[in-house]
Tab-separated table of C-alpha atoms in Angstrom:
chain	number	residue	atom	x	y	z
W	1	UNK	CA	0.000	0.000	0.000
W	2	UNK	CA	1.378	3.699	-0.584
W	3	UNK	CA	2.004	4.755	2.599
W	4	UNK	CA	2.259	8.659	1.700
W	5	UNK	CA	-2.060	8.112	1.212
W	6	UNK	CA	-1.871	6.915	5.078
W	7	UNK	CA	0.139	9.934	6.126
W	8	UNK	CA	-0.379	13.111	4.251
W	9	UNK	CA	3.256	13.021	2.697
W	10	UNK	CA	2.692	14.483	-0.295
W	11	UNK	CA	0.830	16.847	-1.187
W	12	UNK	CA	0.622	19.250	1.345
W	13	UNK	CA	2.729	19.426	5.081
W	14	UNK	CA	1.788	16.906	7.122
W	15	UNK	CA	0.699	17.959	10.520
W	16	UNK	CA	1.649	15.744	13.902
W	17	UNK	CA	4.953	14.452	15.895
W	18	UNK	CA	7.053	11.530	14.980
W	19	UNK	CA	5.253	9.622	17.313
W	20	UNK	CA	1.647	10.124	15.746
W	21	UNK	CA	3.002	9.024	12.351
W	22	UNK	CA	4.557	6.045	13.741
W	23	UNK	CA	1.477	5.039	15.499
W	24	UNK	CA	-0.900	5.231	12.894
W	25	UNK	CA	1.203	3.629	10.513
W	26	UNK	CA	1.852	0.907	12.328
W	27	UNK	CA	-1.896	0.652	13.848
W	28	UNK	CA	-2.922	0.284	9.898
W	29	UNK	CA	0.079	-1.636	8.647
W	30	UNK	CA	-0.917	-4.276	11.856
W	31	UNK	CA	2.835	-3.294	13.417
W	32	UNK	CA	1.356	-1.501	16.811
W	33	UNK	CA	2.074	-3.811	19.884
W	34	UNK	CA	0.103	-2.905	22.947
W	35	UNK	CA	2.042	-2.811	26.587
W	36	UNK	CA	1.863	-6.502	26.570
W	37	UNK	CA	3.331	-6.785	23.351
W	38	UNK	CA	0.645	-8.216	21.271
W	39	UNK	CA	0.260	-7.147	17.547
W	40	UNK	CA	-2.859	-4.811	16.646
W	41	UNK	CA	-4.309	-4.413	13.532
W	42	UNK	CA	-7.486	-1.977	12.939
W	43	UNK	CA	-9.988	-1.861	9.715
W	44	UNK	CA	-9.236	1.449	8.690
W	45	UNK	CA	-7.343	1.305	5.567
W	46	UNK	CA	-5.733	4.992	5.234
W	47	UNK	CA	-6.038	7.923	7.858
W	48	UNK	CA	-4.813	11.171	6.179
W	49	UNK	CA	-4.685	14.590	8.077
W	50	UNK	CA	-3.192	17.324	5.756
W	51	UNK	CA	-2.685	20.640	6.309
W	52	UNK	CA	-4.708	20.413	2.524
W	53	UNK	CA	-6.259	17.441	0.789
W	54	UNK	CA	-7.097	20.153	-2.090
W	55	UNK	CA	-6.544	18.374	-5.796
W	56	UNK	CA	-5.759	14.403	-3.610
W	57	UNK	CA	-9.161	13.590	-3.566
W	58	UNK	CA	-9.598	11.735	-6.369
W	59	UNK	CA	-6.231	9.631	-5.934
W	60	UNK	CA	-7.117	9.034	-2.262
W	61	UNK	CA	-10.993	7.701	-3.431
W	62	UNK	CA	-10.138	5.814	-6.228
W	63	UNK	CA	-7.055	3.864	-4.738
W	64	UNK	CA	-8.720	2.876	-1.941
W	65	UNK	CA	-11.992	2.128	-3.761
W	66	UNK	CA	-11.182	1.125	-7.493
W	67	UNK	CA	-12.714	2.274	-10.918
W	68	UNK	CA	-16.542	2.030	-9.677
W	69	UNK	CA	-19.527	4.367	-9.661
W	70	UNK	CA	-18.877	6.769	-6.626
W	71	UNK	CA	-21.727	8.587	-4.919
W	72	UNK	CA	-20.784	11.809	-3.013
W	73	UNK	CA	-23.373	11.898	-0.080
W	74	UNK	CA	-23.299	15.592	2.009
W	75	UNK	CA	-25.946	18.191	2.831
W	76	UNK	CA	-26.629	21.418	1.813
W	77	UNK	CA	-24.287	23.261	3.410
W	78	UNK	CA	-21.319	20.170	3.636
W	79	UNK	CA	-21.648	20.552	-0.321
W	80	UNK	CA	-20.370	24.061	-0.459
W	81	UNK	CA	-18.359	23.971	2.121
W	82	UNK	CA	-16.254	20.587	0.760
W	83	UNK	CA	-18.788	18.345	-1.068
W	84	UNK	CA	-18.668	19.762	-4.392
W	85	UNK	CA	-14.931	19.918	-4.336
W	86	UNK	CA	-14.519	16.688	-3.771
W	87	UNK	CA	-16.859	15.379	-6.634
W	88	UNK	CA	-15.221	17.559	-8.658
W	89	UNK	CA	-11.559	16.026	-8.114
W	90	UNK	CA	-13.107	12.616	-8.176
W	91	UNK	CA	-14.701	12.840	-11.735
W	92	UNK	CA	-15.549	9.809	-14.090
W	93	UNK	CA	-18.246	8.264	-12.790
W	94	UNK	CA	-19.037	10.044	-9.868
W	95	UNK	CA	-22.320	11.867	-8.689
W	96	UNK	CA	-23.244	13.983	-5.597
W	97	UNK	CA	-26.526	13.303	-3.169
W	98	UNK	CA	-27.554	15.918	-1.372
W	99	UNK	CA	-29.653	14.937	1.651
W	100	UNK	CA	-32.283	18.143	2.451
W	101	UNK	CA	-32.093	18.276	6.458
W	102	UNK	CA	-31.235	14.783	7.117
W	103	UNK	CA	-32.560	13.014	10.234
W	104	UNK	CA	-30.119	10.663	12.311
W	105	UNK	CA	-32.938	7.713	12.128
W	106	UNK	CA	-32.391	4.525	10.757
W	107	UNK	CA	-35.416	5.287	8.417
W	108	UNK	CA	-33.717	7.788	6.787
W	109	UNK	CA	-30.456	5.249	6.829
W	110	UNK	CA	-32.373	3.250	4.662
W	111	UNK	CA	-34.177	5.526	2.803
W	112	UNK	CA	-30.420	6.368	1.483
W	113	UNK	CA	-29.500	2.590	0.889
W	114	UNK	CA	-32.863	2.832	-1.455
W	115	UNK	CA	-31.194	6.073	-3.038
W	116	UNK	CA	-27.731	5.024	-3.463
W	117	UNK	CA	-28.411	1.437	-4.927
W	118	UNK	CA	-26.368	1.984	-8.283
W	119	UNK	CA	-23.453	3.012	-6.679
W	120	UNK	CA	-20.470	0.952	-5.865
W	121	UNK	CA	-18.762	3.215	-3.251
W	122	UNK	CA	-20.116	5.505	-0.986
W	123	UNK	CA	-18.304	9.112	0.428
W	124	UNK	CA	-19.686	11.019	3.248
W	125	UNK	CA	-18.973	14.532	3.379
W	126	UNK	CA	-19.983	16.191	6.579
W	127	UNK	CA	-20.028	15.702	10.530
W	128	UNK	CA	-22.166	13.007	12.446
W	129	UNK	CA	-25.495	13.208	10.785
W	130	UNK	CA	-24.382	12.759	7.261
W	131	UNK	CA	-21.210	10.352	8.555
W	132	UNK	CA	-23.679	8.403	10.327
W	133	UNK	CA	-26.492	7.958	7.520
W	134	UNK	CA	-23.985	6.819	5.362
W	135	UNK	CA	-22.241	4.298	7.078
W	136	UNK	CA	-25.027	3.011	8.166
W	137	UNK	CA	-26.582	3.097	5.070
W	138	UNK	CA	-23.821	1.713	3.134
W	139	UNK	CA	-23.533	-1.127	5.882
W	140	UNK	CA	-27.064	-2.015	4.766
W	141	UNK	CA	-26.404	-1.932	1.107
W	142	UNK	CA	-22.841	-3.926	1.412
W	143	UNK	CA	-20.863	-1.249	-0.320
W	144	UNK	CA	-17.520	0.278	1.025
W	145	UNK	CA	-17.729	3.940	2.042
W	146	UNK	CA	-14.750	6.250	2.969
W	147	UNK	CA	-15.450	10.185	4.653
W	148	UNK	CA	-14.414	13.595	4.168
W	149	UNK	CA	-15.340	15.260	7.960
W	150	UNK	CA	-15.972	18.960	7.713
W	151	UNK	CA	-15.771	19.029	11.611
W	152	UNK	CA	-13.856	17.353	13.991
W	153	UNK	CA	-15.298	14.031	16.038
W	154	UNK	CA	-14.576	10.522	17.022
W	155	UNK	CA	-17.543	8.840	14.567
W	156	UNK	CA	-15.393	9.074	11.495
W	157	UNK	CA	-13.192	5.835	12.919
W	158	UNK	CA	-15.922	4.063	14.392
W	159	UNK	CA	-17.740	1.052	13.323
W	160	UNK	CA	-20.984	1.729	15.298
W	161	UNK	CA	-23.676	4.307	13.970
W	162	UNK	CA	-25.384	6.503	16.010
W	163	UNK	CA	-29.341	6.255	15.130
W	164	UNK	CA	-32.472	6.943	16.493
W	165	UNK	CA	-34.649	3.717	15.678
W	166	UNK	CA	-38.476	4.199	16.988
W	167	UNK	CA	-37.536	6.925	19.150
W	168	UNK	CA	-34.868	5.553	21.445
W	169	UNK	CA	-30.965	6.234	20.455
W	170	UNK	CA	-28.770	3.874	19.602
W	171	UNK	CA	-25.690	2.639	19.128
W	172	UNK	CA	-25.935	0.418	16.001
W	173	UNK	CA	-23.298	-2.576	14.340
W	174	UNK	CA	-22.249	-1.148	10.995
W	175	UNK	CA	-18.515	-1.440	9.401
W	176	UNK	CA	-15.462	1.239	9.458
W	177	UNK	CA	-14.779	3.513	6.337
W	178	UNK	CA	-11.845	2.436	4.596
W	179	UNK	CA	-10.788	5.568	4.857
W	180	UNK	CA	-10.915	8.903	6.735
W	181	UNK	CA	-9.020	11.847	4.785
W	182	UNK	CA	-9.043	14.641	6.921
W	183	UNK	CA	-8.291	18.727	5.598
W	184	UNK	CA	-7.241	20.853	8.403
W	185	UNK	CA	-7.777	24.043	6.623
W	186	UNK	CA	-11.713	22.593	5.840
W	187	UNK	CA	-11.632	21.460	9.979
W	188	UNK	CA	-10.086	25.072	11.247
W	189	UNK	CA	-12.782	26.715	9.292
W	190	UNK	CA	-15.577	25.319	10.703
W	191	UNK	CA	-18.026	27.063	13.348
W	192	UNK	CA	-16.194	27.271	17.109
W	193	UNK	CA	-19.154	25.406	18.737
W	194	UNK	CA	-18.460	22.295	16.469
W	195	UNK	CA	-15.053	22.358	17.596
W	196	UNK	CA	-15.959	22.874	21.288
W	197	UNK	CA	-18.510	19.733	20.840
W	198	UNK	CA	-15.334	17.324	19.714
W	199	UNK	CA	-13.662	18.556	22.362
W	200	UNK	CA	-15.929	18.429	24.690
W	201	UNK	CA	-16.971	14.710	23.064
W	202	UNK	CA	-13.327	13.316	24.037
W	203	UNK	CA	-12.817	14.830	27.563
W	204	UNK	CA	-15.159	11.697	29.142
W	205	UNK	CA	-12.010	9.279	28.524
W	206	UNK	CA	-10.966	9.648	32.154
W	207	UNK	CA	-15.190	8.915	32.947
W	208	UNK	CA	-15.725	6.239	30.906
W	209	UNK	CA	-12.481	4.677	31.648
W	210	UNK	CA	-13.740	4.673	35.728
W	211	UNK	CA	-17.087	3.496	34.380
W	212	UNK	CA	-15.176	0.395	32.557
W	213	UNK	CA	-13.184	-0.695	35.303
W	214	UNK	CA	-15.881	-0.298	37.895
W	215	UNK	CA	-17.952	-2.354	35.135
W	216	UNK	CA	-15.419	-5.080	35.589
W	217	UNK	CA	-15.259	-4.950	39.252
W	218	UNK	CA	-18.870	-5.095	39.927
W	219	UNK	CA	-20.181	-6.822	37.121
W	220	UNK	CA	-16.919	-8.979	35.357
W	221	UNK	CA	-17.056	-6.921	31.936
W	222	UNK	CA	-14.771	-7.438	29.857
W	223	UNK	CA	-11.500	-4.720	29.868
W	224	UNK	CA	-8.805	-3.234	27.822
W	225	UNK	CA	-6.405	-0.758	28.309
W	226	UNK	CA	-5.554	-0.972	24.748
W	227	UNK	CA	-7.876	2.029	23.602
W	228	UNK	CA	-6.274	4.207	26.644
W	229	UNK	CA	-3.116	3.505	25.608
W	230	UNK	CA	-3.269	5.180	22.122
W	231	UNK	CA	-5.255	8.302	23.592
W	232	UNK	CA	-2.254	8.757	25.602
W	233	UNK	CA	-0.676	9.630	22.353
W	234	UNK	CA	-2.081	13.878	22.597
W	235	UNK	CA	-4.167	13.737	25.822
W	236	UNK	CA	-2.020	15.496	27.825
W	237	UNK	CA	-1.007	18.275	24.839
W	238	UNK	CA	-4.357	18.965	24.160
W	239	UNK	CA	-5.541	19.707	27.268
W	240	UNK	CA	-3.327	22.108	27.986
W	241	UNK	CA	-3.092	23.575	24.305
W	242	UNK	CA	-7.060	24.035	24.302
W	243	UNK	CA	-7.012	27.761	24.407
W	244	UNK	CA	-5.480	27.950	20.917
W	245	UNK	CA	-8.375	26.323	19.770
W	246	UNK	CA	-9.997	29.505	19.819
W	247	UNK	CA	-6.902	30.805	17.564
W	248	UNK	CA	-7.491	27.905	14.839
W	249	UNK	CA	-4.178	26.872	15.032
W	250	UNK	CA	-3.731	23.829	12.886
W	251	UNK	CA	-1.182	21.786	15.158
W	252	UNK	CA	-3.933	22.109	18.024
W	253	UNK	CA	-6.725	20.987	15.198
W	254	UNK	CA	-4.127	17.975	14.095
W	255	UNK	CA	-3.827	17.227	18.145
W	256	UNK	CA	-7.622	17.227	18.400
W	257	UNK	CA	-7.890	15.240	15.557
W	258	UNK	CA	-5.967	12.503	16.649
W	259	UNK	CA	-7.121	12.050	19.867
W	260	UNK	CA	-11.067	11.774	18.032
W	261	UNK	CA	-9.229	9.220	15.807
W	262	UNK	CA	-7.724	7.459	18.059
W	263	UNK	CA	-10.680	6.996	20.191
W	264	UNK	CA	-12.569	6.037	17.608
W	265	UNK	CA	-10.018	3.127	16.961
W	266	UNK	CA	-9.964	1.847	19.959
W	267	UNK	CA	-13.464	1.239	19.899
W	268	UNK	CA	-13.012	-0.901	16.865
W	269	UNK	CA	-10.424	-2.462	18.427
W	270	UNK	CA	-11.968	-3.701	21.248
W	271	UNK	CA	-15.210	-4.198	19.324
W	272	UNK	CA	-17.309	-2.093	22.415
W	273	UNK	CA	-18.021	1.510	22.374
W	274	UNK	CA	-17.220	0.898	26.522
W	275	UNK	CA	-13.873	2.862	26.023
W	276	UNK	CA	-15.683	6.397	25.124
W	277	UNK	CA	-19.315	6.235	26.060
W	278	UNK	CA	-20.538	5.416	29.510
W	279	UNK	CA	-22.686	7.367	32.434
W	280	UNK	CA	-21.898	10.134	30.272
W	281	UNK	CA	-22.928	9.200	26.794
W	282	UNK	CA	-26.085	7.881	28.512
W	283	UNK	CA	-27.136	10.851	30.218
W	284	UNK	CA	-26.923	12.762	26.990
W	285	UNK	CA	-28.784	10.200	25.390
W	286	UNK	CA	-31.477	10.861	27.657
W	287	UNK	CA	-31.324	14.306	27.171
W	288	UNK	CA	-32.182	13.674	23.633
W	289	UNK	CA	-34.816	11.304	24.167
W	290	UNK	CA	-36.913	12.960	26.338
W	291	UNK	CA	-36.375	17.026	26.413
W	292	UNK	CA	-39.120	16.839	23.041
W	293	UNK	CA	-39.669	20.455	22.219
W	294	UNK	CA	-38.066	21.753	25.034
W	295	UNK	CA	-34.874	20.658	23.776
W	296	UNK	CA	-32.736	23.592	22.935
W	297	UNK	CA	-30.669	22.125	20.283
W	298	UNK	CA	-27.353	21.443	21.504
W	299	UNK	CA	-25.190	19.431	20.169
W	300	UNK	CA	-24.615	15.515	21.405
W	301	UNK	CA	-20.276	16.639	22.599
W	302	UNK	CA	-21.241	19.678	24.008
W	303	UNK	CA	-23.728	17.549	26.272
W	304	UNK	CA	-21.287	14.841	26.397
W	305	UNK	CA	-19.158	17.657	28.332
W	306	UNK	CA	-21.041	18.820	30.673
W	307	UNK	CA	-22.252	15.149	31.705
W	308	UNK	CA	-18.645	14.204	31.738
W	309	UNK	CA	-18.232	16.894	34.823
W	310	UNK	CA	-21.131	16.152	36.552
W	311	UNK	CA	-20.114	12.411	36.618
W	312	UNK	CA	-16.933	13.192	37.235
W	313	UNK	CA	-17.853	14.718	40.315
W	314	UNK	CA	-20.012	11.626	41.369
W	315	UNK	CA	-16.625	9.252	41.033
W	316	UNK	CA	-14.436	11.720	42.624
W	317	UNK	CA	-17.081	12.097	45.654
W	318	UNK	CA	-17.940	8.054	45.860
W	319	UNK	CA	-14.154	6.596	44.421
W	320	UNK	CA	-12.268	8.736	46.573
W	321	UNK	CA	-14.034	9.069	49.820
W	322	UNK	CA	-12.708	7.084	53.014
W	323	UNK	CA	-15.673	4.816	53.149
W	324	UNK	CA	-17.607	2.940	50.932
W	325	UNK	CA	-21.290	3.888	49.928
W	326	UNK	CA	-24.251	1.633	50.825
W	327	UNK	CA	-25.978	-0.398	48.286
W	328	UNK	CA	-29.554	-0.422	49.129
W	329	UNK	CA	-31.420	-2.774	47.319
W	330	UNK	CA	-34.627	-1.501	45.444
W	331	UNK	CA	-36.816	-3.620	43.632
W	332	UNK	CA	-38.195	-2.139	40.300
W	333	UNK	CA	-40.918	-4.161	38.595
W	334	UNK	CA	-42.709	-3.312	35.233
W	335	UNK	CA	-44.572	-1.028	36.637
W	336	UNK	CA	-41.973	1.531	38.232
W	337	UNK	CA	-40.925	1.833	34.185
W	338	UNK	CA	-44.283	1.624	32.778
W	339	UNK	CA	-45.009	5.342	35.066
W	340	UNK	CA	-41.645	6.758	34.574
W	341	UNK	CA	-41.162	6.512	30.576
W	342	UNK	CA	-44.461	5.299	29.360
W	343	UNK	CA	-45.848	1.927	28.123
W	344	UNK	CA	-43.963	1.831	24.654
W	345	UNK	CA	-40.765	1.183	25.722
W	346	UNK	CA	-41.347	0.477	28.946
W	347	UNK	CA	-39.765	-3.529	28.746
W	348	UNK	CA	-37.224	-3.088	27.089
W	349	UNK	CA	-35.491	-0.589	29.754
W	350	UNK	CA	-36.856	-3.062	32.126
W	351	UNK	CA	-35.351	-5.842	30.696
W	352	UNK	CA	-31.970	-3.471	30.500
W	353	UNK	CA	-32.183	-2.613	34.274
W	354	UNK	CA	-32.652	-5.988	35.089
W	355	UNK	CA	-29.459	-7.203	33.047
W	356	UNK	CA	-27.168	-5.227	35.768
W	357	UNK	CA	-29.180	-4.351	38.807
W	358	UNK	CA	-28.725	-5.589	42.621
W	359	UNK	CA	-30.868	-8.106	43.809
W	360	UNK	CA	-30.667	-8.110	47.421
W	361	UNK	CA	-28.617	-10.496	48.386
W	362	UNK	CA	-26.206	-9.477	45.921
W	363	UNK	CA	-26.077	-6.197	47.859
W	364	UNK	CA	-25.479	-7.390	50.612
W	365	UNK	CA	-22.381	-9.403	49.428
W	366	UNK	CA	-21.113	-6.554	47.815
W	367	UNK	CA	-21.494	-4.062	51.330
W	368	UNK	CA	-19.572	-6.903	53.143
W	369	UNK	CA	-17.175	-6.859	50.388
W	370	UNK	CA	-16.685	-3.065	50.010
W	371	UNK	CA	-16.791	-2.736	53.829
W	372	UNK	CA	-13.389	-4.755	54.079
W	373	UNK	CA	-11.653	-4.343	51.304
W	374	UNK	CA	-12.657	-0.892	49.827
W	375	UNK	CA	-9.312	1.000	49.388
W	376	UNK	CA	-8.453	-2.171	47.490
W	377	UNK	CA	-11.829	-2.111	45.189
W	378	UNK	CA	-11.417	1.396	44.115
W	379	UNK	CA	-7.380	1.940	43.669
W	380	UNK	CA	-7.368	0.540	39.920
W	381	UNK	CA	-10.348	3.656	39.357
W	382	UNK	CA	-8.362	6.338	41.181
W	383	UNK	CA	-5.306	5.709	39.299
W	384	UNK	CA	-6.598	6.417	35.781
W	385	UNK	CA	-9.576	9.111	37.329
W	386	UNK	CA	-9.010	12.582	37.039
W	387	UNK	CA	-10.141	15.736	39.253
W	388	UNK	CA	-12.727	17.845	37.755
W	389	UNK	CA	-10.685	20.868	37.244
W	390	UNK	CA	-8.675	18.876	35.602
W	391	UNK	CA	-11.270	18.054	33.268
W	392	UNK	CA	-12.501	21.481	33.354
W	393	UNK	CA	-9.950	23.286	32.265
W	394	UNK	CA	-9.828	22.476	28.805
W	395	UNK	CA	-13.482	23.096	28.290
W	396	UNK	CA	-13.304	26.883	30.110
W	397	UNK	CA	-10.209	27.261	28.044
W	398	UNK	CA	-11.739	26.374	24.844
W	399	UNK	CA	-15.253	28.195	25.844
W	400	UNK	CA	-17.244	25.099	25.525
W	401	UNK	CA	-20.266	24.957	27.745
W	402	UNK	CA	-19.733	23.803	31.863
W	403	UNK	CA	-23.240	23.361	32.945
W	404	UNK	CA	-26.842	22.792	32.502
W	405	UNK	CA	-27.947	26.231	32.142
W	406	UNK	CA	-25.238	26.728	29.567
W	407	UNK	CA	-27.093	24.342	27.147
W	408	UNK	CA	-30.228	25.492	27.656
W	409	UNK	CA	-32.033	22.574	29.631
W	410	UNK	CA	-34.420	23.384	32.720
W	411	UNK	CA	-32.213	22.104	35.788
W	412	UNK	CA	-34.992	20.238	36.943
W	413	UNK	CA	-34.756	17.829	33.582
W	414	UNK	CA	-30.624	17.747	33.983
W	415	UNK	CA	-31.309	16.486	37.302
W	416	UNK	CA	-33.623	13.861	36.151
W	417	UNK	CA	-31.598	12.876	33.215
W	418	UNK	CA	-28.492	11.996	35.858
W	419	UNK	CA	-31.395	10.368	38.127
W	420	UNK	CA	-32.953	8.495	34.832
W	421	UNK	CA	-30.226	7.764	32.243
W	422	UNK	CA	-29.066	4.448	33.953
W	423	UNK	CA	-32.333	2.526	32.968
W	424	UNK	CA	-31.992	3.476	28.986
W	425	UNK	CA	-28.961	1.200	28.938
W	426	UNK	CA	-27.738	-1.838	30.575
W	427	UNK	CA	-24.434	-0.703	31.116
W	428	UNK	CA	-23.454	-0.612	34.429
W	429	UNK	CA	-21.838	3.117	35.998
W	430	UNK	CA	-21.387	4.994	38.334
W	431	UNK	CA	-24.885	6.229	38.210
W	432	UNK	CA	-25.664	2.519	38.985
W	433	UNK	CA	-23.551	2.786	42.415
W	434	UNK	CA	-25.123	6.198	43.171
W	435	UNK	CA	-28.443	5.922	42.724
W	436	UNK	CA	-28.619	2.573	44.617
W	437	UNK	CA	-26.172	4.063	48.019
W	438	UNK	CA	-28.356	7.126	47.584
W	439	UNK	CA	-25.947	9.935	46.121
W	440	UNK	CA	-27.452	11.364	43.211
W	441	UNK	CA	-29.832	13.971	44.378
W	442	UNK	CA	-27.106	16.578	45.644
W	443	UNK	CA	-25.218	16.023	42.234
W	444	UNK	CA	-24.215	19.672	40.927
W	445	UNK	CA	-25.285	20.211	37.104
């Protein structure tokens, strides 16, 4: 394979250390050991950030994807902004889609499958909705797709697709792009809220990461630190580079990038979305689900933020304290979720709930457990768990939105999306541990 379509060699500078480069060639050339020293391999088949992709399109599309009929797929104002350009350098047979206000549904998914059945290869250009559709979409169909993001987020190297399917969102099987050719010129240009959300979308590793390990202690789910390991990569950088987001400076962008990317990959790695969407991921779910028309129309990162503090507090307050909490054990039968969401849904959140939640005596094991051996329990969570200035900081510096009343939502609904987001999903968080020993009522927003 030509490695300078992996890393931006030619044209244009490439943007990112020594290190980055040697990561992601390895991670696509299946060279990348983990700590252990086992070989990793991921699906994506080229990962180009460029300071400009302008005049590579073309060459990037059709080496990846061969001679076939190529469908552009973007909205109306992804088209302008990148969409036509790219058609344009792709040529031959190649025709642009433009989706009029696209939905993130899996009817409109397939609706799109329906559209795009003459094509051979798919290519997104856009953020999560269009990214989404068509990987989704293109899943359905069995055709390859690759993406051209015109903002940054973790999506681009997933293989899950974000859908709402009869009004609950999910997190649905699909297949990774082949590849992901990013334009950092296209990415700086883009609004500063979209580049708040990413960031904002990628500060819950230290929250999900407690999540997965307290997962694994409570429940025996299966861990890796292999996803952590390659966000390790720019973490620390970008954090404390955020402010210069603000300035659109491009090695910031490329730092930002990366870390999206590489959390993204680690999710296909593992196979689990665990490694970047717990407590927090669920509460903005629910925020989704159920504001309706009150919903002010924030984006799914900038909620993603402001749930990561507000759990973060919770793990730093229950994780850290001298004493364990108390698991009370509270029996919720069909009918506690028949009155709190309705009788549509109402069994399957059950039957969620159920998958994870204490019986009785299985809360009293775990109190005799905890009671003994509680500095033990918690140690592997404190170790990786970060304070919440710590996780603040980035977001003042970068402006992106700290609480509930910065988005827009009532506080009374924030509140009862911490106090209700555990029984959308049945993975087990912190929320889990709270709301059972008591502790989520005083939670800040």
């Amino acid at each position: 394979m030509n490695r300078a379509m992996n890393h931006g060699e030619n044209p244009g500078r490439e943007t990112g250390d020594r290190d980055y480069r040697g990561v992601l060639r390895a991670l696509i050339d299946g060279d990348w050991r983990d700590a252990s020293g086992a070989p990793l391999r991921v699906p994506i088949r080229a990962l180009d950030i460029r300071e400009t992709l302008d005049g590579a399109e073309g060459g990037l599309v059709r080496q990846l994807h061969g001679k076939g009929k190529v469908c552009v797929v973007c909205d109306q104002t992804t088209e302008a902004i990148l969409g036509a350009r790219v058609a344009s350098n792709i040529g031959g047979d190649c025709e642009t889609l433009v989706l009029r206000d696209p939905r993130s549904t899996v009817d409109t998914a397939e609706q799109l499958r329906r559209q795009t059945r003459h094509a051979d290869t798919l290519v997104a250009v856009g953020s999560g909705t269009v990214s989404d559709l068509v990987k989704y979409a293109s899943f359905l169909g069995g055709k390859s797709y690759s993406v051209f993001p015109t903002s940054p987020m973790n999506a681009y190297t997933t293989g899950s697709a974000s859908l709402t399917d009869a009004g609950i969102k999910r997190s649905l099987p699909a297949h990774n792009a082949r590849g992901v050719f990013v334009d950092l010129q296209i990415l700086t240009g883009c609004p500063q809220r979209l580049i708040n959300s990413a960031l904002s979308d990628v500060v819950c590793r230290t929250t999900a990461q407690v999540d997965w390990l307290l997962s694994r202690a409570f429940r025996g789910t299966p861990y890796s630190d292999v996803p952590y390991q390659l966000l390790a990569y720019d973490e620390a950088s970008l954090f404390a580079d955020a402010r210069r987001l603000r300035e659109r400076d491009l090695d910031v962008m490329a730092s930002l990038v990366r870390t999206c990317a590489l959390n993204g990959l680690g999710s296909a790695v593992v196979g689990s979305t665990h490694p970047g969407s717990m407590a927090e991921h669920m509460v903005s779910h629910y925020l989704d689900m159920f504001a309706g028309d009150a919903h002010p129309g924030t984006l799914h990162g900038e909620q993603v933020g402001v749930a990561t503090l507000s759990v973060c507090r919770l793990q730093n307050r229950i994780l850290r304290a001298d004493s364990p909490p108390v698991i009370r054990f509270v029996k919720r039968g069909k009918d506690f979720f028949t009155r709190q969401f309705g009788g549509e849904q109402s069994g399957e959140y059950a039957a969620c709930y159920a998958a994870k939640a204490f019986d009785a005596r299985d809360a009293e094991k775990w109190n005799a457990r905890l009671a003994t051996h509680w500095h033990d329990f918690t140690a592997p969570m404190r170790a990786v768990m970060l304070r919440v200035e710590q996780v603040a900081a980035p977001l003042t510096a970068a402006g992106a939105p700290m609480s509930a009343a910065d988005l827009g939502f009532d506080a009374a609904f924030y509140a009862e999306a911490l106090a209700n987001a555990r029984f959308i999903r049945d993975r087990f968080t912190i929320l889990d541990v709270a709301g059972d020993s008591g502790q989520l009522e005083s939670t800040a927003a």
